[in-house]
Short mmCIF file of C-alpha atoms in Angstrom, two decimals:
data_model
loop_
_atom_site.label_atom_id
_atom_site.label_comp_id
_atom_site.label_asym_id
_atom_site.label_seq_id
_atom_site.Cartn_x
_atom_site.Cartn_y
_atom_site.Cartn_z
CA MET A 913 100.39 13.01 91.19
CA THR A 914 102.27 12.18 87.98
CA THR A 915 105.92 13.65 90.26
CA PRO A 916 108.59 10.29 89.82
CA ALA A 917 109.13 8.82 92.83
CA PRO A 918 113.06 9.24 93.70
CA ALA A 919 114.14 5.87 94.04
CA LEU A 920 114.47 4.68 90.44
CA PRO A 921 116.80 2.65 89.41
CA ALA A 922 118.17 4.70 86.31
CA ARG A 923 116.33 2.41 82.59
CA LEU A 924 113.27 1.99 84.61
CA ALA A 925 113.30 5.40 85.26
CA GLU A 926 113.51 6.61 82.03
CA ILE A 927 110.52 3.73 80.91
CA VAL A 928 108.90 6.57 83.57
CA GLU A 929 110.30 9.24 81.59
CA GLU A 930 110.23 8.39 77.55
CA PHE A 931 106.00 7.56 78.38
CA ALA A 932 105.42 10.22 80.84
CA GLU A 933 106.60 12.27 77.39
CA LEU A 934 104.17 10.76 74.92
CA GLU A 935 99.84 11.33 74.72
CA GLY A 936 97.46 8.66 74.25
CA ALA A 937 97.98 6.62 71.46
CA ASP A 938 101.52 7.55 71.03
CA LYS A 939 101.95 5.96 74.92
CA LEU A 940 99.67 2.66 73.25
CA ALA A 941 102.93 2.63 70.31
CA LEU A 942 105.32 2.33 72.61
CA LEU A 943 103.42 0.02 75.02
CA LEU A 944 102.93 -2.06 71.55
CA GLU A 945 106.85 -1.22 71.09
CA LEU A 946 108.25 -2.52 74.57
CA SER A 947 106.19 -5.68 74.12
CA ASP A 948 106.61 -6.67 70.80
CA GLU A 949 110.84 -6.61 72.70
CA LEU A 950 109.97 -9.18 75.59
CA PRO A 951 112.03 -11.99 74.90
CA ALA A 952 111.38 -15.30 74.74
CA LEU A 953 112.24 -17.85 77.78
CA PRO A 954 115.99 -19.13 78.06
CA PRO A 955 115.98 -22.40 77.50
CA GLY A 956 115.30 -25.12 80.47
CA LEU A 957 112.23 -22.28 81.71
CA GLU A 958 109.35 -23.36 81.47
CA ALA A 959 106.13 -21.45 82.26
CA GLY A 960 104.87 -23.83 84.47
CA ASP A 961 108.58 -23.84 86.82
CA MET A 962 106.96 -20.26 87.37
CA GLU A 963 104.32 -18.17 89.57
CA GLN A 964 100.56 -16.81 87.68
CA VAL A 965 99.55 -13.31 88.24
CA PRO A 966 96.06 -14.05 88.38
CA GLU A 967 95.50 -10.34 88.50
CA CYS A 968 95.92 -9.54 84.65
CA GLN A 969 94.00 -10.68 82.75
CA THR A 970 95.53 -13.40 80.62
CA PRO A 971 97.62 -14.75 82.04
CA LEU A 972 100.99 -14.40 82.84
CA TYR A 973 103.57 -16.12 84.52
CA LEU A 974 106.93 -14.79 86.20
CA THR A 975 110.21 -15.30 87.36
CA VAL A 976 112.99 -14.08 90.48
CA ASP A 977 116.56 -16.08 90.25
CA ALA A 978 118.04 -14.26 93.25
CA SER A 979 120.66 -17.03 93.31
CA ASP A 980 123.02 -13.19 92.16
CA PRO A 981 121.69 -10.40 95.10
CA THR A 982 123.32 -7.79 92.80
CA SER A 983 121.91 -9.10 89.68
CA VAL A 984 118.30 -9.82 89.59
CA ARG A 985 116.97 -12.03 87.25
CA LEU A 986 113.92 -11.53 85.99
CA HIS A 987 112.38 -13.95 83.75
CA PHE A 988 108.34 -13.09 81.97
CA GLN A 989 106.81 -15.45 79.95
CA ALA A 990 103.04 -13.84 78.69
CA PRO A 991 100.88 -15.06 74.89
CA ALA A 992 100.70 -13.25 71.59
CA GLU A 993 97.51 -12.44 72.30
CA ALA A 994 98.06 -10.46 75.48
CA PRO A 995 100.07 -7.54 74.74
CA THR A 996 99.30 -5.46 76.93
CA THR A 997 100.15 -7.73 79.47
CA ARG A 998 103.75 -7.93 77.54
CA GLY A 999 103.92 -4.88 77.51
CA PHE A 1000 104.31 -4.52 80.97
CA ALA A 1001 106.42 -6.95 81.79
CA ALA A 1002 108.94 -5.38 79.36
CA ILE A 1003 108.54 -2.10 81.66
CA LEU A 1004 109.41 -4.34 84.26
CA HIS A 1005 112.00 -6.65 82.23
CA GLN A 1006 114.15 -4.06 80.56
CA GLY A 1007 113.63 -1.49 83.40
CA LEU A 1008 114.87 -3.63 86.37
CA ASP A 1009 116.10 -6.87 85.31
CA GLY A 1010 119.56 -6.49 86.34
CA GLU A 1011 118.93 -4.49 89.39
CA SER A 1012 120.14 -5.83 92.53
CA ARG A 1013 118.24 -6.71 94.90
CA GLU A 1014 117.79 -3.88 96.87
CA ALA A 1015 117.66 -1.15 94.04
CA VAL A 1016 113.82 -4.11 93.36
CA LEU A 1017 112.64 -4.42 96.56
CA ALA A 1018 113.01 -0.03 97.56
CA VAL A 1019 111.05 0.34 93.67
CA PRO A 1020 107.36 1.93 94.50
CA GLU A 1021 104.23 0.34 95.08
CA ASP A 1022 102.63 3.35 92.86
CA PHE A 1023 105.34 3.91 89.77
CA SER A 1024 103.30 3.18 87.66
CA ALA A 1025 101.93 6.25 88.39
CA GLY A 1026 105.02 8.37 86.28
CA LEU A 1027 103.87 5.91 83.50
CA GLY A 1028 100.12 8.23 83.12
CA LEU A 1029 99.00 5.13 81.62
CA ALA A 1030 95.13 5.66 83.26
CA GLN A 1031 93.14 7.88 81.11
CA THR A 1032 94.99 4.99 77.65
CA VAL A 1033 94.47 1.23 79.94
CA SER A 1034 92.57 1.79 82.32
CA PRO A 1035 92.98 2.10 85.61
CA LEU A 1036 91.69 -1.74 85.93
CA ARG A 1037 94.01 -2.53 83.84
CA LEU A 1038 97.37 -0.80 84.58
CA ARG A 1039 96.22 -3.56 88.58
CA GLY A 1040 98.48 -5.98 86.17
CA LEU A 1041 101.65 -4.36 86.33
CA SER A 1042 101.28 -3.21 90.02
CA ALA A 1043 100.60 -6.89 90.30
CA MET A 1044 103.48 -7.76 88.68
CA LEU A 1045 105.80 -5.99 91.34
CA THR A 1046 103.86 -6.81 93.53
CA ARG A 1047 104.53 -10.20 93.29
CA ILE A 1048 108.68 -9.55 91.92
CA LYS A 1049 108.50 -8.70 95.81
CA ARG A 1050 107.22 -11.09 97.41
CA GLN A 1051 109.75 -13.91 95.65
CA LEU A 1052 112.91 -11.58 96.36
CA ARG A 1053 112.06 -12.16 99.83
CA ALA A 1054 111.44 -15.61 99.72
CA ALA A 1055 114.20 -16.05 97.86
CA PRO A 1056 116.60 -18.94 99.33
CA GLY A 1057 120.00 -17.96 102.06
CA VAL A 1058 119.64 -14.04 101.92
CA MET B 1495 73.18 2.93 53.85
CA PRO B 1496 72.82 -0.11 55.48
CA VAL B 1497 74.65 -2.81 53.33
CA ALA B 1498 72.47 -6.57 52.55
CA PRO B 1499 72.58 -9.18 55.71
CA GLU B 1500 74.57 -11.92 54.05
CA ARG B 1501 72.63 -14.63 53.21
CA ASN B 1502 74.75 -18.27 54.91
CA GLU B 1503 72.72 -21.20 54.95
CA ARG B 1504 74.79 -21.61 59.06
CA PHE B 1505 71.92 -18.76 60.06
CA ALA B 1506 69.40 -19.68 59.04
CA ALA B 1507 67.86 -22.31 62.34
CA TYR B 1508 68.69 -18.81 64.35
CA ALA B 1509 66.68 -17.08 65.43
CA HIS B 1510 67.50 -13.45 63.52
CA PRO B 1511 70.50 -14.45 60.90
CA GLU B 1512 70.83 -10.62 59.38
CA ARG B 1513 73.16 -10.53 63.19
CA LEU B 1514 75.49 -12.88 62.17
CA VAL B 1515 78.29 -12.83 59.48
CA SER B 1516 80.97 -15.14 58.13
CA THR B 1517 83.80 -14.45 57.40
CA ASP B 1518 83.80 -15.24 54.18
CA TRP B 1519 81.59 -11.91 53.93
CA LEU B 1520 83.03 -9.88 55.77
CA ALA B 1521 86.94 -11.36 53.75
CA GLU B 1522 84.21 -10.26 50.63
CA HIS B 1523 83.11 -7.60 51.69
CA LEU B 1524 85.83 -5.29 53.23
CA GLY B 1525 86.21 -2.23 52.17
CA GLU B 1526 81.91 -1.33 51.04
CA PRO B 1527 80.82 1.75 52.01
CA GLY B 1528 77.75 1.56 54.55
CA LEU B 1529 79.70 -0.66 56.21
CA VAL B 1530 82.21 0.26 59.41
CA VAL B 1531 84.74 -2.88 61.03
CA LEU B 1532 85.17 -2.20 64.52
CA GLU B 1533 87.24 -4.74 66.58
CA SER B 1534 86.19 -4.68 70.59
CA ASP B 1535 89.02 -6.91 72.37
CA GLU B 1536 89.88 -7.53 76.47
CA ASP B 1537 93.67 -6.29 75.38
CA VAL B 1538 92.66 -2.57 75.20
CA LEU B 1539 96.76 -3.42 73.09
CA LEU B 1540 95.51 -6.60 70.35
CA TYR B 1541 94.47 -4.65 67.42
CA GLU B 1542 97.97 -2.69 67.24
CA THR B 1543 99.31 -5.71 67.27
CA GLY B 1544 97.51 -6.09 63.46
CA HIS B 1545 93.72 -5.95 62.56
CA VAL B 1546 91.87 -6.63 59.72
CA PRO B 1547 91.80 -3.93 56.87
CA GLY B 1548 89.94 -1.17 57.74
CA SER B 1549 88.99 -2.11 60.90
CA VAL B 1550 88.73 0.53 63.33
CA LYS B 1551 88.82 0.29 67.45
CA VAL B 1552 87.23 0.76 69.91
CA ASP B 1553 87.30 -0.02 72.98
CA TRP B 1554 85.35 -0.46 76.26
CA HIS B 1555 87.17 0.51 79.23
CA THR B 1556 88.24 3.62 77.64
CA GLU B 1557 85.31 5.15 75.43
CA LEU B 1558 82.62 3.58 76.11
CA ASN B 1559 82.30 4.21 79.62
CA ASP B 1560 82.41 7.20 81.57
CA PRO B 1561 85.37 8.12 83.06
CA VAL B 1562 84.42 8.38 86.17
CA THR B 1563 80.33 7.44 87.34
CA ARG B 1564 80.79 3.73 86.60
CA ASP B 1565 78.33 3.71 83.77
CA TYR B 1566 77.98 4.31 79.87
CA VAL B 1567 78.89 7.19 78.02
CA ASP B 1568 75.54 9.17 77.09
CA GLY B 1569 73.99 10.15 74.12
CA ALA B 1570 76.09 12.81 73.27
CA GLY B 1571 79.79 10.91 73.90
CA PHE B 1572 78.08 7.99 72.30
CA ALA B 1573 77.42 10.53 69.18
CA ALA B 1574 81.06 11.76 69.48
CA LEU B 1575 82.63 8.37 69.47
CA MET B 1576 80.56 6.76 66.52
CA SER B 1577 81.13 9.88 65.17
CA ALA B 1578 85.83 9.17 65.57
CA LYS B 1579 84.77 5.95 64.21
CA GLY B 1580 83.01 6.99 60.94
CA ILE B 1581 79.55 5.73 61.47
CA SER B 1582 76.92 7.12 60.92
CA ARG B 1583 72.81 6.35 61.98
CA ASP B 1584 72.48 3.87 59.29
CA THR B 1585 75.70 2.22 59.00
CA THR B 1586 76.05 -1.17 58.85
CA VAL B 1587 78.55 -2.24 62.00
CA VAL B 1588 80.24 -5.73 61.62
CA ILE B 1589 82.71 -6.34 65.74
CA TYR B 1590 84.82 -9.11 65.84
CA GLY B 1591 87.00 -9.35 69.22
CA ASP B 1592 89.40 -12.03 70.91
CA LYS B 1593 87.82 -13.92 73.91
CA SER B 1594 85.50 -15.81 71.30
CA ASN B 1595 83.66 -12.11 71.19
CA TRP B 1596 83.34 -11.48 74.71
CA TRP B 1597 83.56 -7.82 74.03
CA ALA B 1598 82.43 -7.92 70.59
CA ALA B 1599 79.12 -8.83 72.22
CA TYR B 1600 79.66 -5.71 75.05
CA ALA B 1601 79.96 -3.65 72.31
CA LEU B 1602 77.32 -4.86 70.26
CA TRP B 1603 75.48 -4.14 73.28
CA VAL B 1604 76.16 -0.97 73.83
CA PHE B 1605 74.67 -0.10 70.54
CA THR B 1606 71.72 -2.13 71.59
CA LEU B 1607 71.24 0.59 74.32
CA PHE B 1608 71.68 3.60 71.37
CA GLY B 1609 68.84 1.91 69.19
CA HIS B 1610 71.80 1.80 66.49
CA GLU B 1611 69.96 -0.37 64.20
CA ASP B 1612 72.46 -2.15 61.61
CA VAL B 1613 74.98 -4.35 64.50
CA ARG B 1614 75.82 -7.11 63.73
CA LEU B 1615 79.12 -9.32 65.05
CA LEU B 1616 81.68 -11.54 63.04
CA ASP B 1617 80.58 -15.12 63.76
CA GLY B 1618 84.01 -16.74 65.49
CA GLY B 1619 85.44 -13.83 65.94
CA ARG B 1620 89.57 -12.27 65.94
CA THR B 1621 90.35 -16.43 66.30
CA ALA B 1622 88.22 -16.98 62.97
CA TRP B 1623 89.88 -14.46 61.33
CA GLN B 1624 93.35 -15.43 62.15
CA ALA B 1625 92.90 -19.45 61.93
CA GLU B 1626 92.16 -19.02 58.65
CA GLY B 1627 95.45 -17.79 58.07
CA ARG B 1628 93.34 -14.02 57.01
CA GLU B 1629 94.51 -11.05 56.57
CA LEU B 1630 96.32 -9.10 59.61
CA THR B 1631 97.63 -5.87 59.05
CA ARG B 1632 99.34 -3.75 61.81
CA ASP B 1633 98.49 0.19 59.22
CA ARG B 1634 96.32 2.54 60.37
CA THR B 1635 92.88 2.93 59.39
CA ALA B 1636 92.28 6.68 57.78
CA VAL B 1637 88.73 7.17 59.20
CA THR B 1638 86.47 10.60 57.32
CA PRO B 1639 84.83 11.92 61.15
CA SER B 1640 80.58 11.37 60.31
CA ASP B 1641 77.95 12.87 61.51
CA TYR B 1642 75.63 10.98 64.05
CA PRO B 1643 72.67 12.00 66.34
CA VAL B 1644 72.75 12.57 69.48
CA VAL B 1645 70.47 10.11 70.77
CA GLU B 1646 69.48 9.52 74.15
CA ARG B 1647 70.97 5.81 75.79
CA ASP B 1648 67.53 3.93 76.66
CA ASP B 1649 68.40 1.21 79.60
CA THR B 1650 64.82 -0.03 80.17
CA ALA B 1651 64.96 -3.46 77.87
CA ILE B 1652 68.33 -4.47 77.66
CA ARG B 1653 69.56 -3.61 80.96
CA ALA B 1654 68.81 -4.20 84.99
CA TYR B 1655 70.38 -2.11 87.94
CA LYS B 1656 71.01 -3.49 90.93
CA ASP B 1657 66.98 -2.77 93.13
CA GLU B 1658 65.90 -4.75 90.24
CA VAL B 1659 67.78 -6.99 90.43
CA LEU B 1660 66.81 -8.13 94.29
CA SER B 1661 63.52 -7.72 93.73
CA SER B 1662 62.92 -9.51 91.46
CA ILE B 1663 64.63 -12.60 92.90
CA GLY B 1664 62.42 -15.63 93.08
CA ARG B 1665 60.12 -14.44 90.05
CA VAL B 1666 62.13 -13.48 87.06
CA PRO B 1667 65.01 -16.87 86.00
CA MET B 1668 68.36 -15.51 86.10
CA ILE B 1669 71.10 -16.82 84.79
CA ASP B 1670 74.97 -16.55 85.61
CA VAL B 1671 77.12 -16.81 83.28
CA ARG B 1672 80.43 -16.98 84.93
CA SER B 1673 82.69 -20.07 85.70
CA PRO B 1674 81.29 -23.55 87.59
CA ALA B 1675 84.64 -22.18 90.91
CA GLU B 1676 83.02 -18.49 89.94
CA TYR B 1677 79.30 -19.59 90.47
CA THR B 1678 79.18 -21.46 93.88
CA GLY B 1679 81.85 -19.76 95.85
CA GLU B 1680 84.13 -21.48 96.00
CA ARG B 1681 87.09 -19.79 94.65
CA THR B 1682 88.42 -17.76 97.55
CA HIS B 1683 91.40 -14.61 97.17
CA MET B 1684 95.27 -15.10 98.31
CA PRO B 1685 96.06 -12.33 100.90
CA ASP B 1686 97.34 -9.41 99.99
CA TYR B 1687 96.72 -10.26 96.06
CA PRO B 1688 92.63 -7.58 95.46
CA GLU B 1689 91.52 -9.83 92.72
CA GLU B 1690 88.75 -7.60 90.25
CA GLY B 1691 86.78 -9.44 92.76
CA ALA B 1692 84.02 -8.76 95.66
CA LEU B 1693 84.20 -8.91 99.01
CA ARG B 1694 82.16 -12.32 100.07
CA GLY B 1695 81.60 -14.96 96.67
CA GLY B 1696 78.84 -17.15 95.73
CA HIS B 1697 75.65 -16.01 93.81
CA ILE B 1698 72.18 -13.95 93.74
CA PRO B 1699 69.95 -15.84 95.82
CA ALA B 1700 67.34 -18.75 92.52
CA ALA B 1701 70.14 -18.29 90.15
CA ALA B 1702 70.99 -20.38 87.45
CA SER B 1703 74.06 -21.78 86.34
CA VAL B 1704 75.07 -21.80 82.19
CA PRO B 1705 78.51 -21.08 82.00
CA TRP B 1706 79.11 -18.36 78.26
CA ALA B 1707 81.20 -20.78 77.04
CA ARG B 1708 78.66 -23.42 76.55
CA ALA B 1709 77.04 -21.25 74.00
CA ALA B 1710 80.65 -21.71 71.73
CA ALA B 1711 82.01 -24.33 69.98
CA GLU B 1712 85.24 -25.54 69.77
CA ASP B 1713 86.66 -23.30 67.64
CA GLY B 1714 84.40 -20.01 69.28
CA ARG B 1715 82.18 -19.94 66.29
CA PHE B 1716 78.32 -20.75 68.11
CA LYS B 1717 76.01 -23.44 68.84
CA GLY B 1718 74.13 -24.30 65.96
CA ARG B 1719 70.09 -23.77 67.42
CA ASP B 1720 69.28 -27.00 68.54
CA GLU B 1721 72.39 -27.06 70.74
CA LEU B 1722 71.31 -23.90 72.13
CA THR B 1723 68.13 -24.14 73.59
CA ALA B 1724 68.39 -27.55 74.51
CA ILE B 1725 70.73 -25.71 77.03
CA TYR B 1726 69.05 -22.75 77.80
CA HIS B 1727 65.75 -24.01 77.80
CA ASP B 1728 65.13 -27.53 77.76
CA GLU B 1729 68.11 -27.20 80.60
CA ALA B 1730 68.00 -24.29 81.95
CA GLY B 1731 64.29 -23.66 82.21
CA LEU B 1732 64.46 -20.69 80.08
CA THR B 1733 61.23 -19.43 77.55
CA PRO B 1734 61.92 -17.05 74.93
CA GLU B 1735 58.55 -14.90 75.42
CA GLY B 1736 59.21 -14.78 79.13
CA ASP B 1737 61.90 -12.19 80.60
CA VAL B 1738 65.39 -13.55 81.76
CA ILE B 1739 68.65 -11.28 84.02
CA ALA B 1740 71.82 -12.29 82.84
CA TYR B 1741 74.24 -11.47 84.16
CA CYS B 1742 78.09 -12.26 85.10
CA ARG B 1743 81.37 -10.07 86.94
CA ILE B 1744 81.43 -7.05 84.45
CA GLY B 1745 78.84 -7.74 82.40
CA GLU B 1746 81.09 -8.76 79.55
CA ARG B 1747 79.97 -12.33 79.26
CA SER B 1748 76.65 -11.72 80.00
CA SER B 1749 76.75 -9.65 77.12
CA HIS B 1750 77.59 -12.96 74.99
CA THR B 1751 74.92 -14.18 76.85
CA TRP B 1752 72.38 -11.91 76.30
CA PHE B 1753 73.40 -11.98 71.53
CA VAL B 1754 73.01 -15.07 72.02
CA LEU B 1755 69.06 -15.51 74.20
CA THR B 1756 68.08 -12.19 72.05
CA HIS B 1757 69.44 -12.40 68.72
CA LEU B 1758 70.58 -16.98 68.09
CA LEU B 1759 67.23 -17.95 69.97
CA GLY B 1760 64.27 -14.68 70.05
CA HIS B 1761 63.70 -13.69 72.73
CA THR B 1762 62.20 -11.03 73.80
CA SER B 1763 63.40 -9.08 77.12
CA VAL B 1764 66.89 -9.95 78.07
CA LYS B 1765 68.31 -7.81 80.35
CA ASN B 1766 72.00 -7.64 81.00
CA TYR B 1767 72.70 -6.97 84.80
CA ASP B 1768 76.73 -4.83 83.67
CA GLY B 1769 77.03 -4.34 88.26
CA SER B 1770 77.34 -8.30 87.93
CA TRP B 1771 78.87 -9.00 90.90
CA THR B 1772 81.49 -6.91 91.63
CA GLU B 1773 78.60 -4.48 92.58
CA TRP B 1774 76.96 -7.74 93.45
CA GLY B 1775 79.82 -8.83 95.33
CA ASN B 1776 80.77 -6.25 97.81
CA ALA B 1777 76.94 -4.72 99.15
CA VAL B 1778 76.03 -4.55 102.06
CA ARG B 1779 73.13 -7.07 102.90
CA ALA B 1780 72.96 -7.82 98.93
CA PRO B 1781 71.45 -12.07 99.60
CA ILE B 1782 74.14 -14.39 98.52
CA ALA B 1783 73.78 -18.33 98.17
CA THR B 1784 77.11 -20.89 97.85
CA GLY B 1785 77.93 -23.76 96.62
CA THR B 1786 76.32 -25.92 93.24
CA GLU B 1787 72.19 -25.30 93.90
CA PRO B 1788 70.73 -22.06 92.95
CA GLY B 1789 69.21 -22.01 96.37
CA SER B 1790 66.28 -20.78 97.19
CA PRO B 1791 65.31 -17.07 97.08
#
């Protein structure tokens, strides 16, 4: 069930592997570290212009810049009071920002199973992560000029 | 040995003022023997970002729930959990959390299923503590495991199951504490995006809408007794001696209301239907009313 899917971009595969090697509290520590590292939005971009992900238990906004299909840029915004959501966003940010459109679209919907977070974080909370990926892909497919 | 309750003018009018502590009281009593402070949040990582010094985390999802069956842990599971948190049967437990104490109230309600006697809420929760600029730390709290007896969970007094709810329609007053859009059923699902929700929208027929947040003041603390009486008794028509069933989506917001009715207004027979809308709205042939009116039973 936790076999990593073959098609993951290198950095995302690395993150999945890091999580898979850790247990319980250490998994949470890694998620917290990632959460702390989620960058602020670049100047000129505001949450109001972004898509909200209602499946997350706390407000999360994301937007995809696919103007260069060889290097897709991902932007996320979530409040400090939502570190789990921020951590999920950071997994996708660090794992996929700068990848090609094709590479992002090829990420399996269920890649998060490989993180082994279901027990530590709960399957319900993990839905937020899947929902983020789904919406990123949807924005990519709808991006103009493709 | 339990810790003496706080004597605070602000709580005096409540039916059971000993169920609340203020941020001042908590700050003064941190580290006192016989007291364990628990943080219970919606977000599983929030505690790790900084918590009240010496507090211990309890997670509603991964610790209070049974990992397989949709149910709470059993007596042995609860005893093991309490032991791991350094809680004994006579420990005073103060719980605080995010989201105006939803999950703190939920944890308190689960503690009550096991008859843990002295469990209190921090009025205003994590937000109040933080807003006052009080200390939060990332230091790990060292816990000395305690002995906690195996006490069987008693669901009869404060927990309602679906069958009981069904047979109570039109007989027992119910309050739906979700947001108005959830109550009316107008909130629809977007295609392809399963929410933590239900196949059908609306409310249990005859249930009155009293969103949980009406019990909270701007700063997240509980409103005064007079205001609460106006909302739950004068407006919603509940009586302190009568039976009441409260529900929401998965039982967390209704735990907040359960706390208000039971401990602040002195109701004697309030049940929380924790299956709530995620069960009811998915159940085959469960009757549903839509719109702003409670509807007829």
